[in-house]
């Protein structure tokens, strides 16, 4: 017999450590890409996950083995009602402190938005704040807007409190044009199709489904010890290896599983529609219901449970085939509207 092997590939990825609970349900976008579109455009949007279905589309990726053929694609329906622009914020740069807020101006939101549920101490709009920000335009590095969702328009939600998201305005290097665009949208709404186009790739940031406190077998995927041996302290435990000052952090251990902030890269927008009922399956989506607001159909699965806020942005690392092909609207042959309730 040969010598017993004492090494094996590690289970789980240390790149996701520490696996702790997300700090907020609506994730903050940490990186914004540099996009050259020749005009100002918001680089992100926020919606709510409704559920999944499947479609058949004609594969239009050059070099794909199934190019020109009908392929099966699972897809996620995200309800994307227009968002309200409630503030403009300018950022300056300092080598010692990085980006810092140089000024901001808030608008009086409409009463039906009920923003007071989110920000009870919101003051009145002051034109002087906007002028001060315009005077600092030469010192600014970035201009962002703060948008608020309209949960009352979402069919699967029962809450009234809007969610807020800070979105960078990009698409051009002309900061004055960006400032004019941001101020022109202050107090107005921005629809999904003004930000993204059908056929383009996007990055999706969301909080995954929470699974609570779990052991190392479920949390890290380590191998369970054989049960036919004597395991007085359990077959699903991992040995705690110490270096004298505590346990190694690389050792798989029990802890929080799920409810982590995760980013899914390069998801393709397959379709967009104004009437959500045309994409709702018979009986509605499980744990969600009917889709009444505008919707976006995104290829693949997305993190989180139904009703979870979904943050979408322009891709930070698009693949080569996408850069060569560009934005091209896919040809959808069939969209499944069968009931997903199960038996």
JSON list of N, CA and C in Angstrom, two decimals, residues 56-118:
[
{"chain": "A", "resi": 56, "resn": "UNK", "atom": "N", "xyz": [-36.87, 31.28, -24.44]},
{"chain": "A", "resi": 56, "resn": "UNK", "atom": "CA", "xyz": [-36.08, 30.76, -25.55]},
{"chain": "A", "resi": 56, "resn": "UNK", "atom": "C", "xyz": [-35.69, 31.95, -26.42]},
{"chain": "A", "resi": 57, "resn": "UNK", "atom": "N", "xyz": [-34.38, 32.10, -26.65]},
{"chain": "A", "resi": 57, "resn": "UNK", "atom": "CA", "xyz": [-33.88, 33.19, -27.47]},
{"chain": "A", "resi": 57, "resn": "UNK", "atom": "C", "xyz": [-32.96, 32.61, -28.55]},
{"chain": "A", "resi": 58, "resn": "UNK", "atom": "N", "xyz": [-32.71, 33.41, -29.57]},
{"chain": "A", "resi": 58, "resn": "UNK", "atom": "CA", "xyz": [-31.77, 33.03, -30.62]},
{"chain": "A", "resi": 58, "resn": "UNK", "atom": "C", "xyz": [-30.38, 33.49, -30.19]},
{"chain": "A", "resi": 59, "resn": "UNK", "atom": "N", "xyz": [-29.45, 32.54, -30.08]},
{"chain": "A", "resi": 59, "resn": "UNK", "atom": "CA", "xyz": [-28.10, 32.85, -29.63]},
{"chain": "A", "resi": 59, "resn": "UNK", "atom": "C", "xyz": [-27.41, 33.74, -30.66]},
{"chain": "A", "resi": 60, "resn": "UNK", "atom": "N", "xyz": [-27.03, 34.97, -30.24]},
{"chain": "A", "resi": 60, "resn": "UNK", "atom": "CA", "xyz": [-26.41, 35.93, -31.14]},
{"chain": "A", "resi": 60, "resn": "UNK", "atom": "C", "xyz": [-24.96, 36.23, -30.79]},
{"chain": "A", "resi": 61, "resn": "UNK", "atom": "N", "xyz": [-24.34, 35.38, -29.98]},
{"chain": "A", "resi": 61, "resn": "UNK", "atom": "CA", "xyz": [-22.94, 35.59, -29.60]},
{"chain": "A", "resi": 61, "resn": "UNK", "atom": "C", "xyz": [-22.03, 34.95, -30.65]},
{"chain": "A", "resi": 62, "resn": "UNK", "atom": "N", "xyz": [-21.21, 35.77, -31.29]},
{"chain": "A", "resi": 62, "resn": "UNK", "atom": "CA", "xyz": [-20.28, 35.27, -32.30]},
{"chain": "A", "resi": 62, "resn": "UNK", "atom": "C", "xyz": [-19.27, 34.31, -31.66]},
{"chain": "A", "resi": 63, "resn": "UNK", "atom": "N", "xyz": [-19.08, 33.15, -32.31]},
{"chain": "A", "resi": 63, "resn": "UNK", "atom": "CA", "xyz": [-18.15, 32.16, -31.79]},
{"chain": "A", "resi": 63, "resn": "UNK", "atom": "C", "xyz": [-18.77, 31.15, -30.86]},
{"chain": "A", "resi": 64, "resn": "UNK", "atom": "N", "xyz": [-20.03, 31.33, -30.50]},
{"chain": "A", "resi": 64, "resn": "UNK", "atom": "CA", "xyz": [-20.70, 30.38, -29.62]},
{"chain": "A", "resi": 64, "resn": "UNK", "atom": "C", "xyz": [-21.02, 29.10, -30.38]},
{"chain": "A", "resi": 65, "resn": "UNK", "atom": "N", "xyz": [-20.93, 27.91, -29.76]},
{"chain": "A", "resi": 65, "resn": "UNK", "atom": "CA", "xyz": [-21.27, 26.66, -30.45]},
{"chain": "A", "resi": 65, "resn": "UNK", "atom": "C", "xyz": [-22.73, 26.61, -30.92]},
{"chain": "A", "resi": 66, "resn": "UNK", "atom": "N", "xyz": [-23.59, 27.37, -30.25]},
{"chain": "A", "resi": 66, "resn": "UNK", "atom": "CA", "xyz": [-25.01, 27.38, -30.62]},
{"chain": "A", "resi": 66, "resn": "UNK", "atom": "C", "xyz": [-25.41, 28.66, -31.32]},
{"chain": "A", "resi": 67, "resn": "UNK", "atom": "N", "xyz": [-24.46, 29.32, -31.97]},
{"chain": "A", "resi": 67, "resn": "UNK", "atom": "CA", "xyz": [-24.76, 30.61, -32.63]},
{"chain": "A", "resi": 67, "resn": "UNK", "atom": "C", "xyz": [-25.84, 30.42, -33.70]},
{"chain": "A", "resi": 68, "resn": "UNK", "atom": "N", "xyz": [-26.88, 31.28, -33.63]},
{"chain": "A", "resi": 68, "resn": "UNK", "atom": "CA", "xyz": [-27.98, 31.22, -34.59]},
{"chain": "A", "resi": 68, "resn": "UNK", "atom": "C", "xyz": [-29.06, 30.22, -34.25]},
{"chain": "A", "resi": 69, "resn": "UNK", "atom": "N", "xyz": [-28.90, 29.50, -33.15]},
{"chain": "A", "resi": 69, "resn": "UNK", "atom": "CA", "xyz": [-29.89, 28.50, -32.77]},
{"chain": "A", "resi": 69, "resn": "UNK", "atom": "C", "xyz": [-30.71, 29.00, -31.57]},
{"chain": "A", "resi": 70, "resn": "UNK", "atom": "N", "xyz": [-31.87, 28.40, -31.39]},
{"chain": "A", "resi": 70, "resn": "UNK", "atom": "CA", "xyz": [-32.69, 28.72, -30.22]},
{"chain": "A", "resi": 70, "resn": "UNK", "atom": "C", "xyz": [-32.12, 28.01, -28.99]},
{"chain": "A", "resi": 71, "resn": "UNK", "atom": "N", "xyz": [-31.94, 28.76, -27.92]},
{"chain": "A", "resi": 71, "resn": "UNK", "atom": "CA", "xyz": [-31.39, 28.19, -26.70]},
{"chain": "A", "resi": 71, "resn": "UNK", "atom": "C", "xyz": [-32.31, 28.51, -25.52]},
{"chain": "A", "resi": 72, "resn": "UNK", "atom": "N", "xyz": [-32.27, 27.67, -24.53]},
{"chain": "A", "resi": 72, "resn": "UNK", "atom": "CA", "xyz": [-33.05, 27.83, -23.31]},
{"chain": "A", "resi": 72, "resn": "UNK", "atom": "C", "xyz": [-32.26, 28.70, -22.34]},
{"chain": "A", "resi": 73, "resn": "UNK", "atom": "N", "xyz": [-32.90, 29.74, -21.81]},
{"chain": "A", "resi": 73, "resn": "UNK", "atom": "CA", "xyz": [-32.22, 30.66, -20.90]},
{"chain": "A", "resi": 73, "resn": "UNK", "atom": "C", "xyz": [-33.13, 30.90, -19.69]},
{"chain": "A", "resi": 74, "resn": "UNK", "atom": "N", "xyz": [-32.70, 30.54, -18.48]},
{"chain": "A", "resi": 74, "resn": "UNK", "atom": "CA", "xyz": [-33.45, 30.94, -17.29]},
{"chain": "A", "resi": 74, "resn": "UNK", "atom": "C", "xyz": [-33.33, 32.45, -17.09]},
{"chain": "A", "resi": 75, "resn": "UNK", "atom": "N", "xyz": [-34.38, 33.07, -16.60]},
{"chain": "A", "resi": 75, "resn": "UNK", "atom": "CA", "xyz": [-34.38, 34.53, -16.47]},
{"chain": "A", "resi": 75, "resn": "UNK", "atom": "C", "xyz": [-35.10, 34.94, -15.19]},
{"chain": "A", "resi": 76, "resn": "UNK", "atom": "N", "xyz": [-34.71, 36.10, -14.69]},
{"chain": "A", "resi": 76, "resn": "UNK", "atom": "CA", "xyz": [-35.29, 36.67, -13.47]},
{"chain": "A", "resi": 76, "resn": "UNK", "atom": "C", "xyz": [-36.06, 37.93, -13.81]},
{"chain": "A", "resi": 77, "resn": "UNK", "atom": "N", "xyz": [-37.25, 38.05, -13.26]},
{"chain": "A", "resi": 77, "resn": "UNK", "atom": "CA", "xyz": [-38.09, 39.23, -13.46]},
{"chain": "A", "resi": 77, "resn": "UNK", "atom": "C", "xyz": [-37.84, 40.20, -12.30]},
{"chain": "A", "resi": 78, "resn": "UNK", "atom": "N", "xyz": [-37.46, 41.42, -12.63]},
{"chain": "A", "resi": 78, "resn": "UNK", "atom": "CA", "xyz": [-37.22, 42.47, -11.64]},
{"chain": "A", "resi": 78, "resn": "UNK", "atom": "C", "xyz": [-38.19, 43.60, -11.91]},
{"chain": "A", "resi": 79, "resn": "UNK", "atom": "N", "xyz": [-38.95, 43.97, -10.90]},
{"chain": "A", "resi": 79, "resn": "UNK", "atom": "CA", "xyz": [-39.91, 45.08, -11.04]},
{"chain": "A", "resi": 79, "resn": "UNK", "atom": "C", "xyz": [-39.16, 46.39, -10.85]},
{"chain": "A", "resi": 80, "resn": "UNK", "atom": "N", "xyz": [-39.22, 47.25, -11.85]},
{"chain": "A", "resi": 80, "resn": "UNK", "atom": "CA", "xyz": [-38.40, 48.47, -11.86]},
{"chain": "A", "resi": 80, "resn": "UNK", "atom": "C", "xyz": [-39.27, 49.71, -12.10]},
{"chain": "A", "resi": 81, "resn": "UNK", "atom": "N", "xyz": [-40.02, 50.15, -11.10]},
{"chain": "A", "resi": 81, "resn": "UNK", "atom": "CA", "xyz": [-40.76, 51.41, -11.27]},
{"chain": "A", "resi": 81, "resn": "UNK", "atom": "C", "xyz": [-39.79, 52.59, -11.34]},
{"chain": "A", "resi": 82, "resn": "UNK", "atom": "N", "xyz": [-40.20, 53.71, -11.95]},
{"chain": "A", "resi": 82, "resn": "UNK", "atom": "CA", "xyz": [-39.31, 54.88, -12.02]},
{"chain": "A", "resi": 82, "resn": "UNK", "atom": "C", "xyz": [-38.90, 55.34, -10.63]},
{"chain": "A", "resi": 83, "resn": "UNK", "atom": "N", "xyz": [-37.68, 55.86, -10.53]},
{"chain": "A", "resi": 83, "resn": "UNK", "atom": "CA", "xyz": [-37.15, 56.34, -9.26]},
{"chain": "A", "resi": 83, "resn": "UNK", "atom": "C", "xyz": [-37.20, 57.86, -9.22]},
{"chain": "A", "resi": 84, "resn": "UNK", "atom": "N", "xyz": [-37.41, 58.42, -8.03]},
{"chain": "A", "resi": 84, "resn": "UNK", "atom": "CA", "xyz": [-37.45, 59.87, -7.82]},
{"chain": "A", "resi": 84, "resn": "UNK", "atom": "C", "xyz": [-36.05, 60.37, -7.48]},
{"chain": "A", "resi": 85, "resn": "UNK", "atom": "N", "xyz": [-35.60, 61.43, -8.15]},
{"chain": "A", "resi": 85, "resn": "UNK", "atom": "CA", "xyz": [-34.35, 62.08, -7.81]},
{"chain": "A", "resi": 85, "resn": "UNK", "atom": "C", "xyz": [-34.64, 63.13, -6.74]},
{"chain": "A", "resi": 86, "resn": "UNK", "atom": "N", "xyz": [-34.12, 62.91, -5.55]},
{"chain": "A", "resi": 86, "resn": "UNK", "atom": "CA", "xyz": [-34.44, 63.77, -4.42]},
{"chain": "A", "resi": 86, "resn": "UNK", "atom": "C", "xyz": [-33.26, 64.63, -3.97]},
{"chain": "A", "resi": 87, "resn": "UNK", "atom": "N", "xyz": [-32.06, 64.37, -4.50]},
{"chain": "A", "resi": 87, "resn": "UNK", "atom": "CA", "xyz": [-30.90, 65.17, -4.07]},
{"chain": "A", "resi": 87, "resn": "UNK", "atom": "C", "xyz": [-29.79, 65.07, -5.11]},
{"chain": "A", "resi": 88, "resn": "UNK", "atom": "N", "xyz": [-28.97, 66.12, -5.15]},
{"chain": "A", "resi": 88, "resn": "UNK", "atom": "CA", "xyz": [-27.75, 66.15, -5.95]},
{"chain": "A", "resi": 88, "resn": "UNK", "atom": "C", "xyz": [-26.59, 66.36, -5.00]},
{"chain": "A", "resi": 89, "resn": "UNK", "atom": "N", "xyz": [-25.55, 65.56, -5.16]},
{"chain": "A", "resi": 89, "resn": "UNK", "atom": "CA", "xyz": [-24.41, 65.63, -4.25]},
{"chain": "A", "resi": 89, "resn": "UNK", "atom": "C", "xyz": [-23.12, 65.68, -5.05]},
{"chain": "A", "resi": 90, "resn": "UNK", "atom": "N", "xyz": [-22.23, 66.60, -4.68]},
{"chain": "A", "resi": 90, "resn": "UNK", "atom": "CA", "xyz": [-20.95, 66.75, -5.35]},
{"chain": "A", "resi": 90, "resn": "UNK", "atom": "C", "xyz": [-19.81, 66.27, -4.48]},
{"chain": "A", "resi": 91, "resn": "UNK", "atom": "N", "xyz": [-18.84, 65.61, -5.10]},
{"chain": "A", "resi": 91, "resn": "UNK", "atom": "CA", "xyz": [-17.69, 65.07, -4.38]},
{"chain": "A", "resi": 91, "resn": "UNK", "atom": "C", "xyz": [-16.41, 65.70, -4.92]},
{"chain": "A", "resi": 92, "resn": "UNK", "atom": "N", "xyz": [-15.57, 66.16, -3.99]},
{"chain": "A", "resi": 92, "resn": "UNK", "atom": "CA", "xyz": [-14.23, 66.63, -4.32]},
{"chain": "A", "resi": 92, "resn": "UNK", "atom": "C", "xyz": [-13.21, 65.60, -3.85]},
{"chain": "A", "resi": 93, "resn": "UNK", "atom": "N", "xyz": [-11.95, 65.80, -4.27]},
{"chain": "A", "resi": 93, "resn": "UNK", "atom": "CA", "xyz": [-10.92, 64.81, -3.95]},
{"chain": "A", "resi": 93, "resn": "UNK", "atom": "C", "xyz": [-9.77, 65.47, -3.20]},
{"chain": "A", "resi": 94, "resn": "UNK", "atom": "N", "xyz": [-9.32, 64.77, -2.17]},
{"chain": "A", "resi": 94, "resn": "UNK", "atom": "CA", "xyz": [-8.16, 65.20, -1.40]},
{"chain": "A", "resi": 94, "resn": "UNK", "atom": "C", "xyz": [-7.22, 64.01, -1.26]},
{"chain": "A", "resi": 95, "resn": "UNK", "atom": "N", "xyz": [-5.92, 64.18, -1.51]},
{"chain": "A", "resi": 95, "resn": "UNK", "atom": "CA", "xyz": [-5.02, 63.02, -1.44]},
{"chain": "A", "resi": 95, "resn": "UNK", "atom": "C", "xyz": [-4.99, 62.34, -0.07]},
{"chain": "A", "resi": 96, "resn": "UNK", "atom": "N", "xyz": [-5.26, 63.09, 0.97]},
{"chain": "A", "resi": 96, "resn": "UNK", "atom": "CA", "xyz": [-5.19, 62.51, 2.32]},
{"chain": "A", "resi": 96, "resn": "UNK", "atom": "C", "xyz": [-6.50, 61.84, 2.74]},
{"chain": "A", "resi": 97, "resn": "UNK", "atom": "N", "xyz": [-7.61, 62.34, 2.28]},
{"chain": "A", "resi": 97, "resn": "UNK", "atom": "CA", "xyz": [-8.90, 61.81, 2.73]},
{"chain": "A", "resi": 97, "resn": "UNK", "atom": "C", "xyz": [-9.72, 61.19, 1.62]},
{"chain": "A", "resi": 98, "resn": "UNK", "atom": "N", "xyz": [-9.22, 61.27, 0.37]},
{"chain": "A", "resi": 98, "resn": "UNK", "atom": "CA", "xyz": [-9.96, 60.68, -0.73]},
{"chain": "A", "resi": 98, "resn": "UNK", "atom": "C", "xyz": [-11.14, 61.54, -1.14]},
{"chain": "A", "resi": 99, "resn": "UNK", "atom": "N", "xyz": [-12.20, 60.90, -1.65]},
{"chain": "A", "resi": 99, "resn": "UNK", "atom": "CA", "xyz": [-13.41, 61.63, -2.02]},
{"chain": "A", "resi": 99, "resn": "UNK", "atom": "C", "xyz": [-14.15, 62.09, -0.76]},
{"chain": "A", "resi": 100, "resn": "UNK", "atom": "N", "xyz": [-14.60, 63.32, -0.78]},
{"chain": "A", "resi": 100, "resn": "UNK", "atom": "CA", "xyz": [-15.39, 63.83, 0.33]},
{"chain": "A", "resi": 100, "resn": "UNK", "atom": "C", "xyz": [-16.51, 64.71, -0.22]},
{"chain": "A", "resi": 101, "resn": "UNK", "atom": "N", "xyz": [-17.57, 64.82, 0.55]},
{"chain": "A", "resi": 101, "resn": "UNK", "atom": "CA", "xyz": [-18.74, 65.58, 0.11]},
{"chain": "A", "resi": 101, "resn": "UNK", "atom": "C", "xyz": [-18.43, 67.08, 0.14]},
{"chain": "A", "resi": 102, "resn": "UNK", "atom": "N", "xyz": [-18.55, 67.71, -1.02]},
{"chain": "A", "resi": 102, "resn": "UNK", "atom": "CA", "xyz": [-18.28, 69.15, -1.12]},
{"chain": "A", "resi": 102, "resn": "UNK", "atom": "C", "xyz": [-19.55, 69.98, -1.00]},
{"chain": "A", "resi": 103, "resn": "UNK", "atom": "N", "xyz": [-20.69, 69.37, -1.22]},
{"chain": "A", "resi": 103, "resn": "UNK", "atom": "CA", "xyz": [-21.96, 70.08, -1.12]},
{"chain": "A", "resi": 103, "resn": "UNK", "atom": "C", "xyz": [-23.09, 69.23, -1.66]},
{"chain": "A", "resi": 104, "resn": "UNK", "atom": "N", "xyz": [-24.30, 69.55, -1.26]},
{"chain": "A", "resi": 104, "resn": "UNK", "atom": "CA", "xyz": [-25.47, 68.80, -1.71]},
{"chain": "A", "resi": 104, "resn": "UNK", "atom": "C", "xyz": [-26.71, 69.67, -1.61]},
{"chain": "A", "resi": 105, "resn": "UNK", "atom": "N", "xyz": [-27.70, 69.33, -2.39]},
{"chain": "A", "resi": 105, "resn": "UNK", "atom": "CA", "xyz": [-28.97, 70.06, -2.40]},
{"chain": "A", "resi": 105, "resn": "UNK", "atom": "C", "xyz": [-30.10, 69.05, -2.47]},
{"chain": "A", "resi": 106, "resn": "UNK", "atom": "N", "xyz": [-31.05, 69.17, -1.55]},
{"chain": "A", "resi": 106, "resn": "UNK", "atom": "CA", "xyz": [-32.20, 68.27, -1.49]},
{"chain": "A", "resi": 106, "resn": "UNK", "atom": "C", "xyz": [-33.45, 69.01, -1.97]},
{"chain": "A", "resi": 107, "resn": "UNK", "atom": "N", "xyz": [-34.38, 68.25, -2.51]},
{"chain": "A", "resi": 107, "resn": "UNK", "atom": "CA", "xyz": [-35.60, 68.81, -3.05]},
{"chain": "A", "resi": 107, "resn": "UNK", "atom": "C", "xyz": [-36.78, 68.40, -2.18]},
{"chain": "A", "resi": 108, "resn": "UNK", "atom": "N", "xyz": [-37.85, 69.16, -2.24]},
{"chain": "A", "resi": 108, "resn": "UNK", "atom": "CA", "xyz": [-39.06, 68.78, -1.53]},
{"chain": "A", "resi": 108, "resn": "UNK", "atom": "C", "xyz": [-39.77, 67.67, -2.30]},
{"chain": "A", "resi": 109, "resn": "UNK", "atom": "N", "xyz": [-39.78, 66.45, -1.80]},
{"chain": "A", "resi": 109, "resn": "UNK", "atom": "CA", "xyz": [-40.38, 65.34, -2.56]},
{"chain": "A", "resi": 109, "resn": "UNK", "atom": "C", "xyz": [-41.90, 65.43, -2.54]},
{"chain": "A", "resi": 110, "resn": "UNK", "atom": "N", "xyz": [-42.57, 64.81, -3.49]},
{"chain": "A", "resi": 110, "resn": "UNK", "atom": "CA", "xyz": [-44.05, 64.79, -3.47]},
{"chain": "A", "resi": 110, "resn": "UNK", "atom": "C", "xyz": [-44.57, 64.03, -2.25]},
{"chain": "A", "resi": 111, "resn": "UNK", "atom": "N", "xyz": [-45.76, 64.42, -1.82]},
{"chain": "A", "resi": 111, "resn": "UNK", "atom": "CA", "xyz": [-46.33, 63.82, -0.61]},
{"chain": "A", "resi": 111, "resn": "UNK", "atom": "C", "xyz": [-46.61, 62.34, -0.78]},
{"chain": "A", "resi": 112, "resn": "UNK", "atom": "N", "xyz": [-46.96, 61.90, -2.00]},
{"chain": "A", "resi": 112, "resn": "UNK", "atom": "CA", "xyz": [-47.28, 60.48, -2.19]},
{"chain": "A", "resi": 112, "resn": "UNK", "atom": "C", "xyz": [-46.05, 59.59, -2.07]},
{"chain": "A", "resi": 113, "resn": "UNK", "atom": "N", "xyz": [-44.85, 60.18, -2.14]},
{"chain": "A", "resi": 113, "resn": "UNK", "atom": "CA", "xyz": [-43.63, 59.38, -1.96]},
{"chain": "A", "resi": 113, "resn": "UNK", "atom": "C", "xyz": [-43.43, 59.00, -0.50]},
{"chain": "A", "resi": 114, "resn": "UNK", "atom": "N", "xyz": [-43.96, 59.81, 0.43]},
{"chain": "A", "resi": 114, "resn": "UNK", "atom": "CA", "xyz": [-43.87, 59.56, 1.87]},
{"chain": "A", "resi": 114, "resn": "UNK", "atom": "C", "xyz": [-42.42, 59.37, 2.30]},
{"chain": "A", "resi": 115, "resn": "UNK", "atom": "N", "xyz": [-41.55, 60.29, 1.86]},
{"chain": "A", "resi": 115, "resn": "UNK", "atom": "CA", "xyz": [-40.14, 60.20, 2.23]},
{"chain": "A", "resi": 115, "resn": "UNK", "atom": "C", "xyz": [-39.91, 60.46, 3.72]},
{"chain": "A", "resi": 116, "resn": "UNK", "atom": "N", "xyz": [-40.89, 61.07, 4.37]},
{"chain": "A", "resi": 116, "resn": "UNK", "atom": "CA", "xyz": [-40.74, 61.34, 5.80]},
{"chain": "A", "resi": 116, "resn": "UNK", "atom": "C", "xyz": [-40.64, 60.04, 6.59]},
{"chain": "A", "resi": 117, "resn": "UNK", "atom": "N", "xyz": [-41.12, 58.96, 6.04]},
{"chain": "A", "resi": 117, "resn": "UNK", "atom": "CA", "xyz": [-40.97, 57.67, 6.72]},
{"chain": "A", "resi": 117, "resn": "UNK", "atom": "C", "xyz": [-39.51, 57.23, 6.77]},
{"chain": "A", "resi": 118, "resn": "UNK", "atom": "N", "xyz": [-38.74, 57.65, 5.78]},
{"chain": "A", "resi": 118, "resn": "UNK", "atom": "CA", "xyz": [-37.32, 57.29, 5.72]},
{"chain": "A", "resi": 118, "resn": "UNK", "atom": "C", "xyz": [-36.45, 58.34, 6.36]}
]
